[in-house]
Structure formats: C-alpha cells, structure tokens
Amino acid sequence: MKRTILLGPQGSGKSTQSQLIADTLGVKKVSSSGLLKQLVVEGSDLGKEIEKIMSEGLLIPDKLMIDLFFAELKKPEYANGFLLDGFPRNLVQAEAIDKEYKIDKVFNLEISDEVAIARISGRRVCKNRHVFHVEYNPPRQIGMCDLCDSQLFQRDDDTPEAVAKRLKIYRETTAQLLDYYEKQDKLVIFDGSLGIREVSDMIVDYLKGHVG
Ligand SMILES: [Zn+2]
C-alpha cells in the first residue's frame, strides 16, 4: 500500500491525519495547499500565475493542477510511494492520475456538515495568525491571544455561512470521486467526527492490518 489518497472536508482533521498516514506507511505526503504555497513562495512565473488565480478566489484549472502534481511526483523522494492530500478534487483529475499511477487505497475522513461547521466556526485567530478554538483550544482570556496579547477574531471564511457554502461545493464534487473509487473497491471510510486521537488510532490499526 504505497500510493494512497486522503479525502475529507474542511474540519475533518485531514492535515493531522495525512501526516500520520504518510509516516505509518513510510511515504512522503504531498498536499495541494503545500505545493501551491511552495510555488508561490519560489516566485517563478508559474508561481505568480498561481498567486493571481488564488487571490481572485478561483480554483486552479485541472490541467495545471495535474501537471504540477505529476512534476512533483517524479522527484526521487516519491519513488517509494506517496499520500496525496487535496488532489484529486474531481473526476477529471482522478482519471488523469489513474493513467499515470496505480493507486492502492483511498481514505475518506467522513464528518457531517454539523460537525464541520461547529469545528471551523469555533476558530479564532489574531492578527499574527495564532489560532485558537473556543471549545478545543480556548485562550486563557476570552478574546485575547495568549501568545501576543492581540485581539482574537473570526475570519470571514470561518463563519458558519461561509463554511456551509464551501461544504456544499465540496460534497457536490466529491460525491463523484467517492463513487469512482468505491467502484474500484479502493475506498476506506473512517469516522472523522470522533476525537483526533481516536481517529488516529483507528487509522493506524487499519494500516497495520493491511501493510504487507
Ligand atoms: Zn497572537
């Protein structure tokens, strides 16, 4: 089980669990957000183009996304396998991957919209991007950052309405993907609404039972 994909909506704990899965399988993970950020920071023409697309709130076109990932995955550090996070986002991208690589398993962290909204809308940040959560990681003093004493606020992206809108789009595009991998008998579903630790334990148990 060397080439895998992790799917899951915002608030499913995907970034935490993706590192755990990659470490357990002994492969490197590559996330779309990490890859895009890296290209933007490098400041190449391509990076500038990506920055422009993202600043307009648009999605990166499929063709560009596919090219970026394939270029990355050709690097020697992925010879042993990989875990993809945030790619594919849709059927076009999934079919492109299948032409190039044999995917062994696709993990889906499933959570309800209610849980996702509760998790994300509880987030508070300060101007220095320190992140807290009203329930899971509250600051010592309500509304103030523990680390830099500035005021905490809710980002526009984190309001229940904004999260609900993103979830709706996510569900619409991902339904096809889940169906696609289910038909290939590759889909493994974990209940992402449990605590991070419990989900981690379930994933590790599964992986240990299936890595041969
Ligand atoms: Zn702060």
Coordinates of N, CA and C and ligand atoms in Angstrom, one line a residue:
M1 N 0.8 -1.2 0.0 CA 0.0 0.0 0.0 C 0.9 1.2 0.0
K2 N 1.3 1.6 -1.2 CA 2.3 2.7 -1.2 C 1.8 3.9 -1.9
R3 N 0.8 3.8 -2.7 CA 0.2 5.0 -3.3 C -1.2 5.2 -2.9
T4 N -1.4 6.2 -2.1 CA -2.7 6.4 -1.5 C -3.2 7.9 -1.6
I5 N -4.5 8.0 -1.3 CA -5.1 9.4 -1.4 C -5.9 9.6 -0.1
L6 N -5.9 10.8 0.4 CA -6.8 11.1 1.6 C -7.8 12.1 1.2
L7 N -9.1 11.8 1.4 CA -10.1 12.8 1.1 C -10.8 13.1 2.4
G8 N -11.4 14.3 2.5 CA -12.2 14.7 3.7 C -12.4 16.2 3.6
P9 N -13.6 16.6 4.1 CA -13.9 18.1 4.1 C -13.0 18.8 5.1
Q10 N -13.1 20.1 5.0 CA -12.5 21.0 6.0 C -13.1 20.6 7.3
G11 N -12.2 20.6 8.3 CA -12.7 20.3 9.7 C -12.7 18.8 10.0
S12 N -12.3 18.0 9.0 CA -12.3 16.6 9.3 C -11.0 16.1 9.9
G13 N -10.0 17.1 10.1 CA -8.7 16.7 10.7 C -7.8 16.1 9.7
K14 N -8.0 16.5 8.4 CA -7.3 15.9 7.3 C -5.8 16.1 7.4
S15 N -5.4 17.3 7.7 CA -3.9 17.6 7.7 C -3.2 16.8 8.8
T16 N -3.8 16.8 9.9 CA -3.2 16.0 11.0 C -3.1 14.5 10.6
Q17 N -4.2 14.0 10.2 CA -4.2 12.5 9.8 C -3.4 12.2 8.6
S18 N -3.2 13.1 7.7 CA -2.5 12.8 6.5 C -1.0 12.6 6.9
Q19 N -0.5 13.4 7.8 CA 0.9 13.2 8.2 C 1.1 11.8 8.9
L20 N 0.1 11.5 9.7 CA 0.1 10.2 10.4 C 0.1 9.0 9.4
I21 N -0.7 9.1 8.4 CA -0.8 8.0 7.5 C 0.5 7.9 6.7
A22 N 1.0 9.1 6.3 CA 2.2 9.0 5.5 C 3.4 8.4 6.3
D23 N 3.5 8.9 7.6 CA 4.5 8.3 8.5 C 4.4 6.8 8.7
T24 N 3.1 6.4 8.9 CA 2.9 5.0 9.2 C 3.2 4.1 7.9
L25 N 2.9 4.7 6.8 CA 3.2 3.9 5.5 C 4.6 4.1 5.1
G26 N 5.3 5.0 5.7 CA 6.7 5.3 5.3 C 6.8 5.9 3.9
V27 N 5.9 6.8 3.6 CA 5.9 7.5 2.3 C 5.9 9.0 2.6
K28 N 6.1 9.8 1.5 CA 6.0 11.2 1.7 C 4.6 11.7 1.3
K29 N 4.1 12.7 2.0 CA 2.8 13.2 1.6 C 3.0 14.5 0.8
V30 N 2.1 14.7 -0.1 CA 2.1 16.0 -0.9 C 0.7 16.5 -0.9
S31 N 0.6 17.7 -0.3 CA -0.8 18.4 -0.3 C -0.8 19.5 -1.3
S32 N -2.0 19.7 -1.8 CA -2.2 20.7 -2.9 C -1.9 22.1 -2.3
S33 N -2.3 22.3 -1.0 CA -2.1 23.7 -0.4 C -0.6 23.9 -0.2
G34 N 0.1 22.8 0.2 CA 1.6 22.9 0.4 C 2.3 23.2 -0.9
L35 N 1.9 22.4 -1.9 CA 2.6 22.5 -3.2 C 2.4 23.9 -3.8
L36 N 1.1 24.4 -3.8 CA 0.8 25.7 -4.3 C 1.6 26.8 -3.6
K37 N 1.6 26.7 -2.3 CA 2.2 27.7 -1.4 C 3.7 27.7 -1.8
Q38 N 4.3 26.6 -1.9 CA 5.7 26.5 -2.2 C 6.1 27.1 -3.6
L39 N 5.2 26.9 -4.6 CA 5.4 27.6 -5.9 C 5.3 29.1 -5.8
V40 N 4.3 29.5 -5.0 CA 4.1 31.0 -4.9 C 5.3 31.6 -4.2
V41 N 5.8 30.9 -3.1 CA 7.0 31.5 -2.4 C 8.2 31.5 -3.3
E42 N 8.4 30.5 -4.2 CA 9.5 30.5 -5.1 C 9.5 31.7 -6.1
G43 N 8.3 32.2 -6.3 CA 8.1 33.4 -7.1 C 8.4 33.3 -8.6
S44 N 8.4 32.0 -9.2 CA 8.6 31.9 -10.6 C 7.4 32.4 -11.3
D45 N 7.4 32.4 -12.7 CA 6.3 32.9 -13.5 C 5.0 32.1 -13.1
L46 N 5.3 30.8 -13.0 CA 4.2 29.9 -12.7 C 3.6 30.2 -11.3
G47 N 4.5 30.5 -10.4 CA 4.1 30.8 -9.0 C 3.3 32.1 -9.0
K48 N 3.7 33.0 -9.8 CA 2.9 34.3 -9.9 C 1.5 34.1 -10.5
E49 N 1.5 33.2 -11.5 CA 0.2 32.9 -12.1 C -0.7 32.2 -11.1
I50 N -0.2 31.3 -10.3 CA -1.0 30.6 -9.3 C -1.5 31.6 -8.2
E51 N -0.6 32.5 -7.8 CA -0.9 33.5 -6.8 C -2.1 34.4 -7.3
K52 N -2.1 34.7 -8.6 CA -3.1 35.5 -9.1 C -4.5 34.8 -9.1
I53 N -4.4 33.5 -9.6 CA -5.7 32.7 -9.6 C -6.2 32.6 -8.2
M54 N -5.4 32.3 -7.2 CA -5.9 32.1 -5.9 C -6.4 33.4 -5.2
S55 N -5.7 34.5 -5.6 CA -6.1 35.8 -5.0 C -7.5 36.2 -5.5
E56 N -7.8 35.7 -6.7 CA -9.2 36.0 -7.2 C -10.2 35.0 -6.7
G57 N -9.7 34.1 -5.8 CA -10.7 33.1 -5.2 C -11.1 32.1 -6.2
L58 N -10.3 31.9 -7.3 CA -10.7 30.9 -8.3 C -10.0 29.6 -8.0
L59 N -10.5 28.5 -8.6 CA -9.8 27.2 -8.5 C -8.7 27.1 -9.6
I60 N -7.7 26.4 -9.2 CA -6.6 26.1 -10.2 C -7.2 25.2 -11.3
P61 N -7.0 25.5 -12.6 CA -7.5 24.7 -13.6 C -7.0 23.2 -13.5
D62 N -7.8 22.3 -13.9 CA -7.4 20.9 -13.8 C -6.1 20.6 -14.5
K63 N -5.9 21.1 -15.7 CA -4.7 20.7 -16.4 C -3.5 21.2 -15.7
L64 N -3.5 22.4 -15.1 CA -2.4 23.0 -14.4 C -2.1 22.1 -13.1
M65 N -3.2 21.8 -12.4 CA -3.1 21.0 -11.2 C -2.4 19.7 -11.5
I66 N -2.9 19.0 -12.5 CA -2.4 17.7 -12.9 C -0.9 17.8 -13.2
D67 N -0.5 18.8 -14.0 CA 0.9 19.0 -14.4 C 1.8 19.2 -13.2
L68 N 1.3 20.1 -12.3 CA 2.0 20.4 -11.1 C 2.3 19.1 -10.3
F69 N 1.2 18.4 -10.0 CA 1.4 17.2 -9.2 C 2.3 16.1 -9.9
F70 N 2.1 16.0 -11.2 CA 2.9 14.9 -11.8 C 4.4 15.3 -11.8
A71 N 4.7 16.6 -12.0 CA 6.1 17.1 -11.9 C 6.7 16.8 -10.6
E72 N 5.9 17.1 -9.5 CA 6.3 16.9 -8.1 C 6.6 15.4 -7.9
L73 N 5.6 14.5 -8.3 CA 5.7 13.1 -8.0 C 6.8 12.4 -8.8
K74 N 7.4 13.0 -9.8 CA 8.5 12.4 -10.5 C 9.8 12.5 -9.7
K75 N 9.8 13.4 -8.6 CA 11.0 13.5 -7.8 C 11.3 12.2 -7.1
P76 N 12.7 12.0 -6.9 CA 13.1 10.7 -6.3 C 12.4 10.4 -5.0
E77 N 12.1 11.4 -4.2 CA 11.6 11.1 -2.8 C 10.2 10.4 -2.8
Y78 N 9.6 10.4 -4.0 CA 8.3 9.7 -4.1 C 8.4 8.3 -4.7
A79 N 9.6 7.9 -5.0 CA 9.8 6.6 -5.7 C 9.2 5.5 -4.8
N80 N 9.3 5.7 -3.5 CA 8.8 4.7 -2.6 C 7.3 4.7 -2.4
G81 N 6.6 5.8 -2.9 CA 5.2 5.9 -2.8 C 4.8 7.3 -2.3
F82 N 3.5 7.6 -2.1 CA 3.1 8.9 -1.7 C 1.7 8.9 -1.1
L83 N 1.4 9.9 -0.4 CA 0.0 10.1 0.0 C -0.4 11.5 -0.5
L84 N -1.5 11.5 -1.3 CA -2.0 12.8 -1.9 C -3.1 13.4 -1.0
D85 N -3.0 14.7 -0.7 CA -3.9 15.4 0.1 C -4.4 16.6 -0.6
G86 N -5.7 16.7 -1.0 CA -6.2 17.8 -1.7 C -6.2 17.6 -3.2
F87 N -5.7 16.5 -3.6 CA -5.7 16.2 -5.1 C -5.8 14.7 -5.2
P88 N -6.7 14.1 -6.0 CA -7.6 14.8 -6.9 C -8.8 15.5 -6.2
R89 N -9.3 16.6 -6.8 CA -10.5 17.2 -6.3 C -11.8 16.8 -7.1
N90 N -11.6 16.2 -8.3 CA -12.7 15.9 -9.1 C -12.4 14.7 -10.0
L91 N -13.3 14.3 -10.7 CA -13.2 13.1 -11.6 C -12.2 13.2 -12.7
V92 N -12.1 14.4 -13.3 CA -11.1 14.6 -14.3 C -9.7 14.4 -13.8
Q93 N -9.4 14.9 -12.6 CA -8.1 14.8 -12.0 C -7.9 13.3 -11.6
A94 N -8.9 12.6 -11.1 CA -8.8 11.2 -10.7 C -8.4 10.3 -11.9
E95 N -9.1 10.6 -13.0 CA -8.9 9.8 -14.2 C -7.5 10.0 -14.7
A96 N -7.0 11.2 -14.6 CA -5.6 11.5 -15.0 C -4.6 10.8 -14.2
I97 N -4.8 10.7 -12.9 CA -3.9 10.0 -12.0 C -3.9 8.5 -12.4
D98 N -5.0 8.0 -12.6 CA -5.1 6.5 -12.9 C -4.3 6.2 -14.2
K99 N -4.2 7.1 -15.1 CA -3.4 6.8 -16.3 C -1.9 6.8 -16.1
E100 N -1.5 7.4 -15.0 CA -0.1 7.5 -14.7 C 0.4 6.6 -13.5
Y101 N -0.5 6.5 -12.6 CA -0.1 5.7 -11.3 C -1.2 4.8 -10.9
K102 N -0.7 3.7 -10.3 CA -1.7 2.7 -9.8 C -1.9 3.1 -8.3
I103 N -3.1 3.6 -8.0 CA -3.5 4.0 -6.6 C -4.0 2.7 -5.9
D104 N -3.4 2.5 -4.7 CA -3.8 1.3 -3.9 C -5.0 1.5 -3.1
K105 N -5.1 2.6 -2.3 CA -6.2 2.9 -1.4 C -6.6 4.3 -1.4
V106 N -7.8 4.6 -1.2 CA -8.3 6.0 -1.0 C -9.0 6.1 0.4
F107 N -8.5 6.9 1.3 CA -9.1 7.0 2.6 C -10.0 8.2 2.6
N108 N -11.2 8.1 3.2 CA -12.1 9.2 3.3 C -12.4 9.4 4.8
L109 N -12.1 10.6 5.2 CA -12.5 11.0 6.6 C -13.9 11.7 6.5
E110 N -14.9 10.9 7.0 CA -16.2 11.4 6.9 C -16.7 12.1 8.1
I111 N -17.2 13.3 7.9 CA -17.9 14.0 9.0 C -19.2 14.7 8.5
S112 N -20.1 14.9 9.4 CA -21.3 15.6 9.0 C -21.0 17.1 8.8
D113 N -21.9 17.8 8.1 CA -21.8 19.2 7.9 C -21.9 19.9 9.3
E114 N -22.7 19.4 10.2 CA -22.9 20.0 11.5 C -21.5 20.0 12.3
V115 N -20.9 18.9 12.3 CA -19.6 18.8 13.0 C -18.5 19.7 12.3
A116 N -18.5 19.7 11.0 CA -17.5 20.5 10.3 C -17.7 22.0 10.6
I117 N -19.0 22.4 10.6 CA -19.3 23.8 10.9 C -19.0 24.2 12.3
A118 N -19.3 23.3 13.2 CA -19.0 23.6 14.6 C -17.5 23.7 14.8
R119 N -16.7 22.8 14.2 CA -15.3 22.9 14.4 C -14.7 24.1 13.8
I120 N -15.1 24.5 12.6 CA -14.4 25.6 11.9 C -14.9 26.9 12.4
S121 N -16.2 27.0 12.7 CA -16.7 28.3 13.1 C -16.3 28.6 14.6
G122 N -15.7 27.7 15.3 CA -15.2 27.9 16.6 C -13.8 28.5 16.6
R123 N -13.2 28.5 15.4 CA -11.8 29.0 15.3 C -11.7 30.5 15.5
R124 N -10.7 30.9 16.2 CA -10.4 32.4 16.4 C -8.9 32.6 16.1
V125 N -8.6 33.7 15.4 CA -7.2 34.0 15.1 C -6.9 35.4 15.6
C126 N -5.6 35.7 15.7 CA -5.2 37.0 16.0 C -4.5 37.6 14.7
K127 N -4.1 38.8 14.7 CA -3.5 39.4 13.5 C -2.2 38.8 13.2
N128 N -1.6 38.1 14.1 CA -0.3 37.4 13.8 C -0.5 35.9 13.5
R129 N -1.8 35.6 13.2 CA -2.2 34.3 12.7 C -2.0 33.2 13.8
H130 N -2.0 33.5 15.0 CA -2.1 32.4 16.1 C -3.5 31.9 16.1
V131 N -3.7 30.6 16.2 CA -5.0 30.1 16.1 C -5.5 29.4 17.4
F132 N -6.7 29.7 17.7 CA -7.3 29.1 18.9 C -8.7 28.6 18.5
H133 N -9.3 27.9 19.5 CA -10.6 27.4 19.2 C -11.5 27.5 20.5
V134 N -12.6 28.1 20.4 CA -13.4 28.4 21.6 C -13.7 27.2 22.4
E135 N -13.7 26.0 21.8 CA -14.0 24.8 22.6 C -12.8 23.9 22.8
Y136 N -12.0 23.7 21.7 CA -10.9 22.7 21.8 C -9.6 23.3 22.3
N137 N -9.4 24.6 22.1 CA -8.1 25.2 22.4 C -8.4 26.7 22.8
P138 N -9.1 26.9 23.9 CA -9.5 28.2 24.2 C -8.3 29.0 24.7
P139 N -8.3 30.3 24.5 CA -7.3 31.2 25.0 C -7.5 31.3 26.5
R140 N -6.5 31.7 27.3 CA -6.7 31.9 28.7 C -7.7 33.0 29.1
Q141 N -7.6 34.1 28.3 CA -8.5 35.1 28.5 C -9.4 35.3 27.2
I142 N -10.7 35.3 27.4 CA -11.6 35.3 26.3 C -11.3 36.5 25.3
G143 N -11.2 36.1 24.0 CA -11.0 37.1 23.0 C -9.6 37.7 22.9
M144 N -8.6 37.2 23.7 CA -7.3 37.7 23.6 C -6.3 36.6 23.3
C145 N -5.3 36.9 22.5 CA -4.3 35.9 22.1 C -3.3 35.7 23.3
D146 N -3.1 34.4 23.6 CA -2.1 34.1 24.7 C -0.7 34.4 24.4
L147 N -0.4 34.4 23.1 CA 1.0 34.5 22.6 C 1.4 35.9 22.4
C148 N 0.5 36.8 21.9 CA 1.0 38.1 21.6 C 0.0 39.2 22.1
D149 N -1.0 38.8 22.9 CA -1.9 39.8 23.6 C -2.7 40.6 22.6
S150 N -2.8 40.2 21.3 CA -3.7 41.0 20.5 C -5.1 40.3 20.5
Q151 N -6.0 41.1 19.9 CA -7.4 40.6 19.9 C -7.6 39.5 19.0
L152 N -8.5 38.5 19.4 CA -8.9 37.4 18.6 C -10.1 37.8 17.8
F153 N -10.2 37.2 16.6 CA -11.4 37.4 15.8 C -11.7 36.2 14.9
Q154 N -12.9 36.2 14.4 CA -13.3 35.1 13.5 C -13.0 35.5 12.0
R155 N -12.3 34.7 11.3 CA -12.1 35.1 9.9 C -13.4 35.0 9.1
D156 N -13.5 35.8 8.1 CA -14.7 35.8 7.3 C -15.0 34.4 6.7
D157 N -13.9 33.7 6.4 CA -14.0 32.3 5.8 C -14.5 31.3 6.8
D158 N -14.5 31.7 8.1 CA -14.8 30.7 9.1 C -16.2 30.8 9.7
T159 N -17.0 31.8 9.2 CA -18.4 31.9 9.7 C -19.2 30.7 9.2
P160 N -20.2 30.3 10.0 CA -21.0 29.1 9.6 C -21.5 29.2 8.2
E161 N -21.9 30.4 7.8 CA -22.5 30.5 6.4 C -21.4 30.2 5.3
A162 N -20.2 30.8 5.6 CA -19.1 30.5 4.6 C -18.7 29.1 4.6
V163 N -18.6 28.5 5.7 CA -18.3 27.0 5.8 C -19.3 26.2 5.1
A164 N -20.6 26.5 5.4 CA -21.7 25.7 4.8 C -21.6 25.8 3.2
K165 N -21.3 27.0 2.7 CA -21.2 27.1 1.3 C -20.1 26.3 0.7
R166 N -18.9 26.3 1.4 CA -17.8 25.5 0.9 C -18.1 24.1 1.0
L167 N -18.7 23.6 2.0 CA -19.1 22.2 2.2 C -20.0 21.7 1.1
K168 N -20.9 22.6 0.7 CA -21.9 22.2 -0.3 C -21.1 21.9 -1.6
I169 N -20.2 22.8 -2.0 CA -19.4 22.6 -3.2 C -18.5 21.4 -3.1
Y170 N -17.9 21.2 -1.9 CA -17.1 20.1 -1.7 C -17.9 18.8 -1.9
R171 N -19.0 18.7 -1.3 CA -19.9 17.5 -1.4 C -20.3 17.2 -2.8
E172 N -20.6 18.2 -3.5 CA -21.0 18.0 -4.9 C -19.9 17.5 -5.8
T173 N -18.7 18.0 -5.6 CA -17.6 17.5 -6.5 C -17.1 16.1 -6.0
T174 N -17.1 15.9 -4.6 CA -16.5 14.7 -4.1 C -17.4 13.5 -4.2
A175 N -18.7 13.7 -4.3 CA -19.6 12.6 -4.4 C -19.2 11.7 -5.6
Q176 N -18.9 12.3 -6.7 CA -18.4 11.6 -7.9 C -17.1 10.8 -7.7
L177 N -16.3 11.5 -6.9 CA -15.0 10.8 -6.6 C -15.1 9.6 -5.8
L178 N -16.0 9.7 -4.7 CA -16.2 8.6 -3.8 C -16.8 7.4 -4.6
D179 N -17.7 7.8 -5.4 CA -18.4 6.7 -6.3 C -17.3 6.0 -7.2
Y180 N -16.5 6.8 -7.7 CA -15.4 6.3 -8.6 C -14.5 5.3 -7.9
Y181 N -14.1 5.7 -6.7 CA -13.1 4.8 -6.0 C -13.8 3.7 -5.4
E182 N -15.1 3.9 -5.0 CA -15.9 2.8 -4.5 C -16.0 1.7 -5.5
K183 N -16.3 2.1 -6.7 CA -16.5 1.1 -7.8 C -15.2 0.3 -8.1
Q184 N -14.0 1.0 -7.8 CA -12.7 0.3 -8.0 C -12.4 -0.5 -6.7
D185 N -13.3 -0.5 -5.7 CA -13.0 -1.2 -4.5 C -11.8 -0.7 -3.7
K186 N -11.5 0.6 -3.8 CA -10.4 1.2 -3.1 C -10.7 2.0 -1.9
L187 N -12.0 2.3 -1.7 CA -12.4 3.3 -0.8 C -12.4 2.7 0.7
V188 N -11.8 3.4 1.6 CA -11.8 3.0 3.0 C -12.3 4.3 3.8
I189 N -13.4 4.1 4.5 CA -14.0 5.2 5.2 C -13.7 5.2 6.7
F190 N -13.3 6.3 7.2 CA -13.1 6.5 8.7 C -14.0 7.6 9.2
D191 N -14.5 7.4 10.4 CA -15.4 8.3 11.1 C -14.6 9.5 11.6
G192 N -14.5 10.6 10.9 CA -13.7 11.7 11.3 C -14.3 12.6 12.4
S193 N -15.6 12.2 12.8 CA -16.2 13.1 13.8 C -15.8 12.7 15.2
L194 N -15.0 11.6 15.3 CA -14.5 11.2 16.7 C -13.3 12.2 17.0
G195 N -12.8 12.0 18.2 CA -11.6 12.9 18.5 C -10.4 12.5 17.6
I196 N -9.5 13.5 17.5 CA -8.4 13.3 16.6 C -7.6 12.1 17.0
R197 N -7.4 11.9 18.3 CA -6.6 10.7 18.8 C -7.3 9.4 18.4
E198 N -8.6 9.3 18.6 CA -9.4 8.1 18.3 C -9.3 7.8 16.8
V199 N -9.4 8.8 16.0 CA -9.4 8.6 14.6 C -8.0 8.1 14.2
S200 N -6.9 8.7 14.8 CA -5.6 8.3 14.5 C -5.4 6.8 14.8
D201 N -5.9 6.4 16.0 CA -5.8 5.0 16.4 C -6.4 4.1 15.4
M202 N -7.6 4.5 15.0 CA -8.3 3.6 14.0 C -7.6 3.5 12.7
I203 N -7.0 4.6 12.3 CA -6.3 4.6 11.0 C -5.0 3.7 11.1
V204 N -4.3 3.9 12.2 CA -3.1 3.1 12.4 C -3.4 1.6 12.5
D205 N -4.4 1.3 13.2 CA -4.9 -0.1 13.3 C -5.2 -0.7 12.0
Y206 N -5.9 0.1 11.2 CA -6.2 -0.4 9.8 C -5.0 -0.6 9.0
L207 N -4.1 0.4 9.0 CA -2.9 0.3 8.2 C -2.0 -0.8 8.6
K208 N -1.9 -1.0 9.9 CA -1.0 -2.1 10.4 C -1.6 -3.5 9.9
G209 N -2.9 -3.6 9.9 CA -3.5 -4.8 9.5 C -3.4 -5.0 8.0
H210 N -3.1 -4.0 7.2 CA -3.1 -4.1 5.7 C -1.8 -3.9 5.0
V211 N -0.8 -3.6 5.8 CA 0.5 -3.3 5.2 C 1.3 -4.7 5.2
G212 N 1.6 -5.1 4.0 CA 2.3 -6.4 4.0 C 3.6 -6.3 3.3
Ligands
ZN1 ZN -1.3 36.2 18.6

